[in-house]
Amino acid sequence: MSKPVIGIQMQKLPEQFYYRLSYKYTEAIYAAGGIPVMLPLIAEQDYVDHIWPLLDGLILSGCQTDLDPKRYGEAPHAKLGPVNETRDRFDWMLLERAHAEHVPVLGICRGFQTLNVYRGGTLIQDLPSQQPSEIKHSIEEPPEAFAHEVRLAPQTVLNHAAVEKTAQVNSLHHQAVKKLGKGLAPVAWAEDGVIEAFQSEDLAQHHVVGVQWHPERLWQADDFSLSIFKNFIAAVVAHKQG
């Protein structure tokens, strides 16, 4: 049986003249059983129409730009980071196709936030200034280090057990979910109440999962992180088989 093809967008800062993507993403996808395909940020319908039929699943990667707050009806906060309208527009085009065809989606960090806003949610634009906490959500290097604990909801895609559990995660974000998007259920929280993961309420019909941390940085030494990718690939295979 052929392996599922997973599309993942590359990144680009406004002043850069090249695309880039951490190899940690592609290695994690391949280790979990998928074939990664990197997507340049070509926010044109013709490009999406040509590339989309080749993909079986979609991962929205993290990046160093913030989502433009106009996407969720807010003015920019003073601490808002750089934005990339092309990335935002490209993400929306991909998500429109994924939702129309129930193609499985995994959102990571900025991709998690994008999924939330796409479904009508909003963001805290800067956690340190708008919602101060003893939890360090934006740690310094190395990104492979655990930063804090999250509580996992029982009987969810992240925790199949009937009792609540916890997991250690890394943390590289200054924004967070404020209002949860339509059809999303929270499945993990930091100790300060920040939503760290969600899944679609209709998971069996459309597998949509988002995590605020970076499991692609941890999977080689952390079974929990690897399971996030394996569960996603399993959902892609199931969808592909109909």
PDB file of C-alpha atoms in Angstrom:
ATOM      1  CA  MET A   1       0.000   0.000   0.000  1.00  0.00           C
ATOM      2  CA  SER A   2       1.338   3.445  -0.892  1.00  0.00           C
ATOM      3  CA  LYS A   3       2.152   5.794   1.936  1.00  0.00           C
ATOM      4  CA  PRO A   4       0.024   8.921   2.449  1.00  0.00           C
ATOM      5  CA  VAL A   5       1.381  12.199   1.097  1.00  0.00           C
ATOM      6  CA  ILE A   6       1.389  15.018   3.638  1.00  0.00           C
ATOM      7  CA  GLY A   7       1.596  18.637   2.562  1.00  0.00           C
ATOM      8  CA  ILE A   8       3.297  21.141   4.861  1.00  0.00           C
ATOM      9  CA  GLN A   9       3.859  24.792   4.045  1.00  0.00           C
ATOM     10  CA  MET A  10       7.273  26.355   4.227  1.00  0.00           C
ATOM     11  CA  GLN A  11       8.055  29.614   5.992  1.00  0.00           C
ATOM     12  CA  LYS A  12       9.241  33.035   4.931  1.00  0.00           C
ATOM     13  CA  LEU A  13       9.878  36.212   6.886  1.00  0.00           C
ATOM     14  CA  PRO A  14       9.051  39.504   5.125  1.00  0.00           C
ATOM     15  CA  GLU A  15      12.709  40.457   4.616  1.00  0.00           C
ATOM     16  CA  GLN A  16      13.806  37.021   3.396  1.00  0.00           C
ATOM     17  CA  PHE A  17      14.139  36.035  -0.267  1.00  0.00           C
ATOM     18  CA  TYR A  18      13.970  32.280   0.349  1.00  0.00           C
ATOM     19  CA  TYR A  19      11.608  29.700   1.815  1.00  0.00           C
ATOM     20  CA  ARG A  20      12.624  27.471   4.693  1.00  0.00           C
ATOM     21  CA  LEU A  21      11.276  24.695   6.896  1.00  0.00           C
ATOM     22  CA  SER A  22      12.840  22.843   9.807  1.00  0.00           C
ATOM     23  CA  TYR A  23      13.800  19.317   8.812  1.00  0.00           C
ATOM     24  CA  LYS A  24      12.333  18.221  12.147  1.00  0.00           C
ATOM     25  CA  TYR A  25       8.858  18.376  10.567  1.00  0.00           C
ATOM     26  CA  THR A  26       9.705  16.240   7.574  1.00  0.00           C
ATOM     27  CA  GLU A  27      11.577  13.680   9.669  1.00  0.00           C
ATOM     28  CA  ALA A  28       8.643  13.361  12.071  1.00  0.00           C
ATOM     29  CA  ILE A  29       6.163  12.898   9.217  1.00  0.00           C
ATOM     30  CA  TYR A  30       8.325  10.238   7.596  1.00  0.00           C
ATOM     31  CA  ALA A  31       8.984   8.430  10.890  1.00  0.00           C
ATOM     32  CA  ALA A  32       5.234   8.252  11.470  1.00  0.00           C
ATOM     33  CA  GLY A  33       4.633   6.657   8.065  1.00  0.00           C
ATOM     34  CA  GLY A  34       3.923   9.613   5.791  1.00  0.00           C
ATOM     35  CA  ILE A  35       5.645  11.141   2.774  1.00  0.00           C
ATOM     36  CA  PRO A  36       6.266  14.853   3.392  1.00  0.00           C
ATOM     37  CA  VAL A  37       5.856  17.365   0.568  1.00  0.00           C
ATOM     38  CA  MET A  38       6.960  20.934   1.253  1.00  0.00           C
ATOM     39  CA  LEU A  39       4.688  23.636  -0.123  1.00  0.00           C
ATOM     40  CA  PRO A  40       5.994  27.093  -1.088  1.00  0.00           C
ATOM     41  CA  LEU A  41       3.751  30.004  -0.145  1.00  0.00           C
ATOM     42  CA  ILE A  42       2.111  30.479  -3.528  1.00  0.00           C
ATOM     43  CA  ALA A  43      -1.283  31.857  -2.597  1.00  0.00           C
ATOM     44  CA  GLU A  44      -2.779  31.439  -6.049  1.00  0.00           C
ATOM     45  CA  GLN A  45      -5.852  29.363  -6.820  1.00  0.00           C
ATOM     46  CA  ASP A  46      -4.193  27.807  -9.855  1.00  0.00           C
ATOM     47  CA  TYR A  47      -1.331  26.495  -7.715  1.00  0.00           C
ATOM     48  CA  VAL A  48      -3.641  25.131  -5.021  1.00  0.00           C
ATOM     49  CA  ASP A  49      -5.856  23.481  -7.647  1.00  0.00           C
ATOM     50  CA  HIS A  50      -2.836  21.683  -9.102  1.00  0.00           C
ATOM     51  CA  ILE A  51      -1.120  20.626  -5.877  1.00  0.00           C
ATOM     52  CA  TRP A  52      -4.157  19.711  -3.775  1.00  0.00           C
ATOM     53  CA  PRO A  53      -5.087  16.441  -5.570  1.00  0.00           C
ATOM     54  CA  LEU A  54      -1.598  15.132  -4.755  1.00  0.00           C
ATOM     55  CA  LEU A  55      -2.090  15.495  -0.992  1.00  0.00           C
ATOM     56  CA  ASP A  56      -3.742  13.108   1.455  1.00  0.00           C
ATOM     57  CA  GLY A  57      -3.255  15.174   4.605  1.00  0.00           C
ATOM     58  CA  LEU A  58      -2.210  18.648   5.698  1.00  0.00           C
ATOM     59  CA  ILE A  59       0.062  19.897   8.470  1.00  0.00           C
ATOM     60  CA  LEU A  60       0.029  23.597   9.282  1.00  0.00           C
ATOM     61  CA  SER A  61       3.524  24.353  10.543  1.00  0.00           C
ATOM     62  CA  GLY A  62       4.706  26.857  13.085  1.00  0.00           C
ATOM     63  CA  CYS A  63       6.574  29.946  11.950  1.00  0.00           C
ATOM     64  CA  GLN A  64       8.069  33.204  13.162  1.00  0.00           C
ATOM     65  CA  THR A  65       5.209  35.422  12.036  1.00  0.00           C
ATOM     66  CA  ASP A  66       1.936  36.142  13.812  1.00  0.00           C
ATOM     67  CA  LEU A  67      -1.493  35.789  12.276  1.00  0.00           C
ATOM     68  CA  ASP A  68      -2.800  39.170  11.137  1.00  0.00           C
ATOM     69  CA  PRO A  69      -5.373  40.164  13.816  1.00  0.00           C
ATOM     70  CA  LYS A  70      -7.708  41.534  11.161  1.00  0.00           C
ATOM     71  CA  ARG A  71      -8.483  37.858  10.513  1.00  0.00           C
ATOM     72  CA  TYR A  72     -10.285  37.791  13.862  1.00  0.00           C
ATOM     73  CA  GLY A  73     -11.559  41.361  13.911  1.00  0.00           C
ATOM     74  CA  GLU A  74      -9.025  43.029  16.197  1.00  0.00           C
ATOM     75  CA  ALA A  75      -6.591  45.903  15.906  1.00  0.00           C
ATOM     76  CA  PRO A  76      -2.888  45.058  16.224  1.00  0.00           C
ATOM     77  CA  HIS A  77      -1.493  44.966  19.770  1.00  0.00           C
ATOM     78  CA  ALA A  78       1.730  46.863  20.466  1.00  0.00           C
ATOM     79  CA  LYS A  79       3.538  43.552  21.024  1.00  0.00           C
ATOM     80  CA  LEU A  80       2.275  41.903  17.834  1.00  0.00           C
ATOM     81  CA  GLY A  81       5.106  40.295  15.886  1.00  0.00           C
ATOM     82  CA  PRO A  82       5.635  40.502  12.109  1.00  0.00           C
ATOM     83  CA  VAL A  83       2.795  39.219   9.938  1.00  0.00           C
ATOM     84  CA  ASN A  84       2.813  37.576   6.515  1.00  0.00           C
ATOM     85  CA  GLU A  85      -0.389  38.120   4.583  1.00  0.00           C
ATOM     86  CA  THR A  86       0.702  35.656   1.895  1.00  0.00           C
ATOM     87  CA  ARG A  87       1.076  32.901   4.493  1.00  0.00           C
ATOM     88  CA  ASP A  88      -2.331  33.753   5.972  1.00  0.00           C
ATOM     89  CA  ARG A  89      -4.007  33.734   2.565  1.00  0.00           C
ATOM     90  CA  PHE A  90      -2.319  30.457   1.569  1.00  0.00           C
ATOM     91  CA  ASP A  91      -3.346  28.805   4.844  1.00  0.00           C
ATOM     92  CA  TRP A  92      -6.954  29.857   4.274  1.00  0.00           C
ATOM     93  CA  MET A  93      -6.952  28.445   0.753  1.00  0.00           C
ATOM     94  CA  LEU A  94      -5.607  25.102   1.967  1.00  0.00           C
ATOM     95  CA  LEU A  95      -8.033  24.942   4.878  1.00  0.00           C
ATOM     96  CA  GLU A  96     -10.992  25.675   2.618  1.00  0.00           C
ATOM     97  CA  ARG A  97     -10.133  22.586   0.571  1.00  0.00           C
ATOM     98  CA  ALA A  98      -9.377  20.453   3.622  1.00  0.00           C
ATOM     99  CA  HIS A  99     -12.685  21.310   5.268  1.00  0.00           C
ATOM    100  CA  ALA A 100     -14.677  20.871   2.074  1.00  0.00           C
ATOM    101  CA  GLU A 101     -13.250  17.368   1.579  1.00  0.00           C
ATOM    102  CA  HIS A 102     -12.747  16.379   5.251  1.00  0.00           C
ATOM    103  CA  VAL A 103      -9.015  15.925   4.698  1.00  0.00           C
ATOM    104  CA  PRO A 104      -7.226  15.416   8.060  1.00  0.00           C
ATOM    105  CA  VAL A 105      -5.358  18.442   9.417  1.00  0.00           C
ATOM    106  CA  LEU A 106      -2.747  18.797  12.155  1.00  0.00           C
ATOM    107  CA  GLY A 107      -1.890  22.320  13.306  1.00  0.00           C
ATOM    108  CA  ILE A 108       1.336  23.004  15.205  1.00  0.00           C
ATOM    109  CA  CYS A 109       1.990  26.210  17.184  1.00  0.00           C
ATOM    110  CA  ARG A 110       1.151  28.995  14.707  1.00  0.00           C
ATOM    111  CA  GLY A 111      -0.765  26.389  12.704  1.00  0.00           C
ATOM    112  CA  PHE A 112      -2.795  25.602  15.841  1.00  0.00           C
ATOM    113  CA  GLN A 113      -3.662  29.292  16.156  1.00  0.00           C
ATOM    114  CA  THR A 114      -4.541  29.509  12.466  1.00  0.00           C
ATOM    115  CA  LEU A 115      -6.950  26.582  12.744  1.00  0.00           C
ATOM    116  CA  ASN A 116      -8.650  28.276  15.672  1.00  0.00           C
ATOM    117  CA  VAL A 117      -9.088  31.586  13.853  1.00  0.00           C
ATOM    118  CA  TYR A 118     -10.201  29.871  10.636  1.00  0.00           C
ATOM    119  CA  ARG A 119     -13.052  28.373  12.639  1.00  0.00           C
ATOM    120  CA  GLY A 120     -14.087  31.731  14.069  1.00  0.00           C
ATOM    121  CA  GLY A 121     -11.934  31.855  17.187  1.00  0.00           C
ATOM    122  CA  THR A 122      -9.725  34.675  18.460  1.00  0.00           C
ATOM    123  CA  LEU A 123      -6.241  35.000  19.949  1.00  0.00           C
ATOM    124  CA  ILE A 124      -4.523  36.647  22.869  1.00  0.00           C
ATOM    125  CA  GLN A 125      -2.045  38.686  20.853  1.00  0.00           C
ATOM    126  CA  ASP A 126       0.678  38.787  23.523  1.00  0.00           C
ATOM    127  CA  LEU A 127       0.514  36.533  26.576  1.00  0.00           C
ATOM    128  CA  PRO A 128       3.242  38.206  28.672  1.00  0.00           C
ATOM    129  CA  SER A 129       1.557  41.619  28.573  1.00  0.00           C
ATOM    130  CA  GLN A 130      -2.111  40.660  28.264  1.00  0.00           C
ATOM    131  CA  GLN A 131      -2.270  37.594  30.494  1.00  0.00           C
ATOM    132  CA  PRO A 132       0.878  37.393  32.680  1.00  0.00           C
ATOM    133  CA  SER A 133       1.626  34.002  34.198  1.00  0.00           C
ATOM    134  CA  GLU A 134       4.323  32.139  36.095  1.00  0.00           C
ATOM    135  CA  ILE A 135       4.285  29.587  33.270  1.00  0.00           C
ATOM    136  CA  LYS A 136       6.943  30.350  30.682  1.00  0.00           C
ATOM    137  CA  HIS A 137       5.211  29.922  27.333  1.00  0.00           C
ATOM    138  CA  SER A 138       8.103  31.289  25.292  1.00  0.00           C
ATOM    139  CA  ILE A 139      11.331  29.669  26.433  1.00  0.00           C
ATOM    140  CA  GLU A 140      14.814  30.323  25.193  1.00  0.00           C
ATOM    141  CA  GLU A 141      16.781  27.681  23.311  1.00  0.00           C
ATOM    142  CA  PRO A 142      16.971  24.751  23.179  1.00  0.00           C
ATOM    143  CA  PRO A 143      13.497  24.081  21.761  1.00  0.00           C
ATOM    144  CA  GLU A 144      13.954  20.382  22.577  1.00  0.00           C
ATOM    145  CA  ALA A 145      13.733  21.163  26.304  1.00  0.00           C
ATOM    146  CA  PHE A 146      10.520  20.606  28.250  1.00  0.00           C
ATOM    147  CA  ALA A 147       9.056  23.917  29.433  1.00  0.00           C
ATOM    148  CA  HIS A 148       5.934  23.023  31.399  1.00  0.00           C
ATOM    149  CA  GLU A 149       3.266  20.427  32.015  1.00  0.00           C
ATOM    150  CA  VAL A 150      -0.113  20.155  30.312  1.00  0.00           C
ATOM    151  CA  ARG A 151      -3.214  18.415  31.591  1.00  0.00           C
ATOM    152  CA  LEU A 152      -4.828  16.076  29.061  1.00  0.00           C
ATOM    153  CA  ALA A 153      -8.569  15.531  28.851  1.00  0.00           C
ATOM    154  CA  PRO A 154      -9.554  11.844  29.037  1.00  0.00           C
ATOM    155  CA  GLN A 155     -10.779   9.815  26.077  1.00  0.00           C
ATOM    156  CA  THR A 156      -9.479  12.189  23.419  1.00  0.00           C
ATOM    157  CA  VAL A 157      -7.051  11.879  20.530  1.00  0.00           C
ATOM    158  CA  LEU A 158      -4.176  12.860  22.852  1.00  0.00           C
ATOM    159  CA  ASN A 159      -5.269  10.623  25.712  1.00  0.00           C
ATOM    160  CA  HIS A 160      -7.203   7.428  25.111  1.00  0.00           C
ATOM    161  CA  ALA A 161      -7.304   6.581  28.825  1.00  0.00           C
ATOM    162  CA  ALA A 162     -10.438   6.974  30.918  1.00  0.00           C
ATOM    163  CA  VAL A 163      -8.630   9.140  33.491  1.00  0.00           C
ATOM    164  CA  GLU A 164      -6.915  12.485  33.175  1.00  0.00           C
ATOM    165  CA  LYS A 165      -3.194  12.447  32.543  1.00  0.00           C
ATOM    166  CA  THR A 166      -0.430  14.970  32.098  1.00  0.00           C
ATOM    167  CA  ALA A 167       2.424  15.410  29.655  1.00  0.00           C
ATOM    168  CA  GLN A 168       5.554  17.520  29.447  1.00  0.00           C
ATOM    169  CA  VAL A 169       5.828  19.838  26.438  1.00  0.00           C
ATOM    170  CA  ASN A 170       8.144  22.466  25.031  1.00  0.00           C
ATOM    171  CA  SER A 171       6.834  25.988  24.499  1.00  0.00           C
ATOM    172  CA  LEU A 172       7.771  28.623  21.913  1.00  0.00           C
ATOM    173  CA  HIS A 173       4.806  30.987  21.620  1.00  0.00           C
ATOM    174  CA  HIS A 174       3.782  34.445  22.813  1.00  0.00           C
ATOM    175  CA  GLN A 175       0.171  34.188  21.592  1.00  0.00           C
ATOM    176  CA  ALA A 176      -2.628  31.843  22.653  1.00  0.00           C
ATOM    177  CA  VAL A 177      -6.258  30.927  22.079  1.00  0.00           C
ATOM    178  CA  LYS A 178      -8.690  33.441  23.564  1.00  0.00           C
ATOM    179  CA  LYS A 179     -12.054  32.359  22.153  1.00  0.00           C
ATOM    180  CA  LEU A 180     -12.176  28.790  20.876  1.00  0.00           C
ATOM    181  CA  GLY A 181     -13.295  28.313  17.286  1.00  0.00           C
ATOM    182  CA  LYS A 182     -16.569  26.687  16.255  1.00  0.00           C
ATOM    183  CA  GLY A 183     -16.642  22.897  16.420  1.00  0.00           C
ATOM    184  CA  LEU A 184     -13.404  22.616  18.401  1.00  0.00           C
ATOM    185  CA  ALA A 185     -13.074  20.956  21.817  1.00  0.00           C
ATOM    186  CA  PRO A 186     -10.148  21.732  24.149  1.00  0.00           C
ATOM    187  CA  VAL A 187      -8.142  18.635  25.082  1.00  0.00           C
ATOM    188  CA  ALA A 188      -5.070  20.019  26.880  1.00  0.00           C
ATOM    189  CA  TRP A 189      -4.380  22.954  29.196  1.00  0.00           C
ATOM    190  CA  ALA A 190      -1.362  24.526  30.862  1.00  0.00           C
ATOM    191  CA  GLU A 191      -1.519  25.023  34.616  1.00  0.00           C
ATOM    192  CA  ASP A 192      -2.481  28.676  34.101  1.00  0.00           C
ATOM    193  CA  GLY A 193      -5.522  27.676  32.033  1.00  0.00           C
ATOM    194  CA  VAL A 194      -4.117  28.432  28.582  1.00  0.00           C
ATOM    195  CA  ILE A 195      -5.568  26.028  26.010  1.00  0.00           C
ATOM    196  CA  GLU A 196      -2.671  23.965  24.664  1.00  0.00           C
ATOM    197  CA  ALA A 197      -4.495  21.578  22.300  1.00  0.00           C
ATOM    198  CA  PHE A 198      -7.879  20.978  20.701  1.00  0.00           C
ATOM    199  CA  GLN A 199      -9.596  18.513  18.419  1.00  0.00           C
ATOM    200  CA  SER A 200     -12.657  18.716  16.202  1.00  0.00           C
ATOM    201  CA  GLU A 201     -15.889  17.747  17.923  1.00  0.00           C
ATOM    202  CA  ASP A 202     -16.749  15.580  14.914  1.00  0.00           C
ATOM    203  CA  LEU A 203     -13.340  13.882  14.898  1.00  0.00           C
ATOM    204  CA  ALA A 204     -14.636  10.696  13.261  1.00  0.00           C
ATOM    205  CA  GLN A 205     -16.008  12.708  10.319  1.00  0.00           C
ATOM    206  CA  HIS A 206     -13.163  15.228  10.020  1.00  0.00           C
ATOM    207  CA  HIS A 207      -9.897  14.697  11.891  1.00  0.00           C
ATOM    208  CA  VAL A 208      -8.708  18.153  12.938  1.00  0.00           C
ATOM    209  CA  VAL A 209      -6.159  18.400  15.761  1.00  0.00           C
ATOM    210  CA  GLY A 210      -4.054  21.317  16.941  1.00  0.00           C
ATOM    211  CA  VAL A 211      -1.261  21.567  19.508  1.00  0.00           C
ATOM    212  CA  GLN A 212       0.329  24.773  20.748  1.00  0.00           C
ATOM    213  CA  TRP A 213       3.730  23.174  21.352  1.00  0.00           C
ATOM    214  CA  HIS A 214       6.255  21.656  18.934  1.00  0.00           C
ATOM    215  CA  PRO A 215       6.119  17.824  18.981  1.00  0.00           C
ATOM    216  CA  GLU A 216       8.364  17.683  15.898  1.00  0.00           C
ATOM    217  CA  ARG A 217      11.185  18.857  18.167  1.00  0.00           C
ATOM    218  CA  LEU A 218      10.594  16.085  20.710  1.00  0.00           C
ATOM    219  CA  TRP A 219       9.463  12.927  18.909  1.00  0.00           C
ATOM    220  CA  GLN A 220      12.841  11.172  18.764  1.00  0.00           C
ATOM    221  CA  ALA A 221      13.069  10.957  22.556  1.00  0.00           C
ATOM    222  CA  ASP A 222       9.406  11.275  23.532  1.00  0.00           C
ATOM    223  CA  ASP A 223       6.786   8.630  22.705  1.00  0.00           C
ATOM    224  CA  PHE A 224       3.916  11.027  23.417  1.00  0.00           C
ATOM    225  CA  SER A 225       5.172  13.443  20.759  1.00  0.00           C
ATOM    226  CA  LEU A 226       5.665  10.662  18.220  1.00  0.00           C
ATOM    227  CA  SER A 227       2.145   9.386  18.911  1.00  0.00           C
ATOM    228  CA  ILE A 228       0.715  12.744  17.803  1.00  0.00           C
ATOM    229  CA  PHE A 229       2.177  12.215  14.342  1.00  0.00           C
ATOM    230  CA  LYS A 230       1.313   8.510  14.239  1.00  0.00           C
ATOM    231  CA  ASN A 231      -2.313   9.195  15.177  1.00  0.00           C
ATOM    232  CA  PHE A 232      -2.485  11.841  12.477  1.00  0.00           C
ATOM    233  CA  ILE A 233      -1.040   9.543   9.811  1.00  0.00           C
ATOM    234  CA  ALA A 234      -3.460   6.786  10.880  1.00  0.00           C
ATOM    235  CA  ALA A 235      -6.353   9.216  10.399  1.00  0.00           C
ATOM    236  CA  VAL A 236      -5.022  10.190   6.963  1.00  0.00           C
ATOM    237  CA  VAL A 237      -4.779   6.529   5.930  1.00  0.00           C
ATOM    238  CA  ALA A 238      -8.322   5.858   7.160  1.00  0.00           C
ATOM    239  CA  HIS A 239      -9.657   8.844   5.225  1.00  0.00           C
ATOM    240  CA  LYS A 240      -7.759   7.822   2.111  1.00  0.00           C
ATOM    241  CA  GLN A 241      -9.254   4.336   2.260  1.00  0.00           C
ATOM    242  CA  GLY A 242     -12.729   5.775   2.635  1.00  0.00           C
TER     243      GLY A 242
END
